[in-house]
Amino acid sequence: MTAVQGTAVDIPTGDGTADAYLAHPADGAAHPGVLLFMDAFGLRPQLRSMADRLAAEGYAVLVPNVFHRHGPAPLFALPAFIDAGARPEIFERIGPAMRELTDERAMRDAGAYLRWLAKSPAVAGGPVALTGYCMGARLSLLTAGTYPDRVAAAAGFHGGRLATQAPDSPHLVAGKVTAELYFGHADQDHSLPEEQIERLERALTEAGVRHRCEVYTGAPHGFTQADTAAYHQEGDERHWSALLDLLKRTF
């Protein structure tokens, strides 16, 4: 197993400083960059652990706190294990931060994250890869369409509202995407019903985007997050296999 170095870093943005976590092999060399977009529960030990696992595979992984306008992570104390009973109160507290993170603000921040990666000595030159979870899957897709020259590959897992009928739906950036995409959808996910899965697939196909969209049978929304009751080991292992396969094809 490759030794990993993990550090807290600060990233200047147009709206203040975003706190973030950077993990990379502890060998002093530059490695391909990966921008990991968090789920709604935010930058916490679970996501740092995921970044460490990716770093051990030979990547420099940045996990920004996308809610930085509301303060550094954690915005409030989270339970070590998030069960179903804790979710309503948690989402009530993070609701304002989620609502205020407009696509315009999120993509302005994404540009700052990408610029920071481009300047980091831990990151090899050239385009980076993206991966996102829950709300982060939306950010991954939007970033791939907003900064096509900076993104070589992008993945999203158990994402919600990826292909709505709203005028700002993420799937509408498909025509601008040049990266290879992968999406692992949760089975029977209320935030991504079958019609949205089909709409996303159709948009990517019509735009000629290299992609694969798969539905993980039996995996609930949030299936990759081991510190929650939604964790699904089979789905999580499949996610790691798909993500690493995408990255190996990319770099």
PDB file of C-alpha atoms in Angstrom, residues 34-42 44 46-47 50-51 53-54 61-63 66 98 130-141 155-160 162 182-184 189 216 221-226 235-236 239-244 247:
ATOM      1  CA  VAL A  34      -8.644  14.374  -8.768  1.00  0.00           C
ATOM      2  CA  LEU A  35     -11.231  16.842  -7.503  1.00  0.00           C
ATOM      3  CA  LEU A  36     -13.676  15.096  -5.157  1.00  0.00           C
ATOM      4  CA  PHE A  37     -17.003  16.844  -4.621  1.00  0.00           C
ATOM      5  CA  MET A  38     -18.579  16.118  -1.249  1.00  0.00           C
ATOM      6  CA  ASP A  39     -22.074  14.973  -0.412  1.00  0.00           C
ATOM      7  CA  ALA A  40     -24.378  17.193   1.631  1.00  0.00           C
ATOM      8  CA  PHE A  41     -22.989  15.955   4.953  1.00  0.00           C
ATOM      9  CA  GLY A  42     -19.765  17.718   4.083  1.00  0.00           C
ATOM     10  CA  ARG A  44     -15.569  14.955   7.406  1.00  0.00           C
ATOM     11  CA  GLN A  46     -15.444   9.639   5.830  1.00  0.00           C
ATOM     12  CA  LEU A  47     -14.510  11.808   2.850  1.00  0.00           C
ATOM     13  CA  MET A  50     -12.062   8.153   0.627  1.00  0.00           C
ATOM     14  CA  ALA A  51      -9.487  10.708  -0.531  1.00  0.00           C
ATOM     15  CA  ARG A  53      -7.833   5.560  -0.567  1.00  0.00           C
ATOM     16  CA  LEU A  54      -7.674   7.296  -3.946  1.00  0.00           C
ATOM     17  CA  VAL A  61      -6.985  14.279  -4.385  1.00  0.00           C
ATOM     18  CA  LEU A  62      -8.551  17.580  -3.333  1.00  0.00           C
ATOM     19  CA  VAL A  63     -11.778  17.615  -1.290  1.00  0.00           C
ATOM     20  CA  VAL A  66     -18.215  23.628  -0.911  1.00  0.00           C
ATOM     21  CA  MET A  98     -27.410  23.994   0.150  1.00  0.00           C
ATOM     22  CA  LEU A 130     -13.671  14.613 -11.016  1.00  0.00           C
ATOM     23  CA  THR A 131     -15.795  12.438  -8.797  1.00  0.00           C
ATOM     24  CA  GLY A 132     -18.858  13.497  -6.838  1.00  0.00           C
ATOM     25  CA  TYR A 133     -21.360  11.998  -4.418  1.00  0.00           C
ATOM     26  CA  CYS A 134     -25.050  12.868  -3.964  1.00  0.00           C
ATOM     27  CA  MET A 135     -25.104  16.649  -4.565  1.00  0.00           C
ATOM     28  CA  GLY A 136     -21.459  16.309  -5.605  1.00  0.00           C
ATOM     29  CA  ALA A 137     -22.475  14.272  -8.651  1.00  0.00           C
ATOM     30  CA  ARG A 138     -24.352  17.332  -9.906  1.00  0.00           C
ATOM     31  CA  LEU A 139     -21.287  19.484  -9.310  1.00  0.00           C
ATOM     32  CA  SER A 140     -19.121  16.963 -11.136  1.00  0.00           C
ATOM     33  CA  LEU A 141     -21.315  17.069 -14.239  1.00  0.00           C
ATOM     34  CA  ALA A 155     -17.844  10.452 -12.325  1.00  0.00           C
ATOM     35  CA  GLY A 156     -20.926  10.774 -10.170  1.00  0.00           C
ATOM     36  CA  PHE A 157     -22.456   8.332  -7.714  1.00  0.00           C
ATOM     37  CA  HIS A 158     -25.991   8.279  -6.260  1.00  0.00           C
ATOM     38  CA  GLY A 159     -26.542  11.744  -7.682  1.00  0.00           C
ATOM     39  CA  GLY A 160     -29.895  13.457  -7.478  1.00  0.00           C
ATOM     40  CA  LEU A 162     -29.277  15.299 -12.656  1.00  0.00           C
ATOM     41  CA  TYR A 182     -19.413   7.560 -15.624  1.00  0.00           C
ATOM     42  CA  PHE A 183     -22.513   7.562 -13.431  1.00  0.00           C
ATOM     43  CA  GLY A 184     -23.441   4.924 -10.862  1.00  0.00           C
ATOM     44  CA  ASP A 189     -33.608   6.679  -5.777  1.00  0.00           C
ATOM     45  CA  TYR A 216     -26.812  -0.371  -8.970  1.00  0.00           C
ATOM     46  CA  HIS A 221     -29.182   6.769  -2.215  1.00  0.00           C
ATOM     47  CA  GLY A 222     -25.895   7.430  -0.398  1.00  0.00           C
ATOM     48  CA  PHE A 223     -24.611   3.876  -0.816  1.00  0.00           C
ATOM     49  CA  THR A 224     -20.907   4.840  -0.800  1.00  0.00           C
ATOM     50  CA  GLN A 225     -20.945   6.572   2.568  1.00  0.00           C
ATOM     51  CA  ALA A 226     -19.816   4.138   5.259  1.00  0.00           C
ATOM     52  CA  GLY A 235     -22.564  -1.008  -4.228  1.00  0.00           C
ATOM     53  CA  ASP A 236     -19.581   0.739  -2.657  1.00  0.00           C
ATOM     54  CA  HIS A 239     -18.228   2.122  -7.182  1.00  0.00           C
ATOM     55  CA  TRP A 240     -14.532   1.830  -6.370  1.00  0.00           C
ATOM     56  CA  SER A 241     -13.986  -0.599  -9.225  1.00  0.00           C
ATOM     57  CA  ALA A 242     -15.755   1.653 -11.731  1.00  0.00           C
ATOM     58  CA  LEU A 243     -14.048   4.821 -10.529  1.00  0.00           C
ATOM     59  CA  LEU A 244     -10.546   3.368 -10.574  1.00  0.00           C
ATOM     60  CA  LEU A 247      -9.119   6.947 -13.808  1.00  0.00           C
TER      61      LEU A 247
END
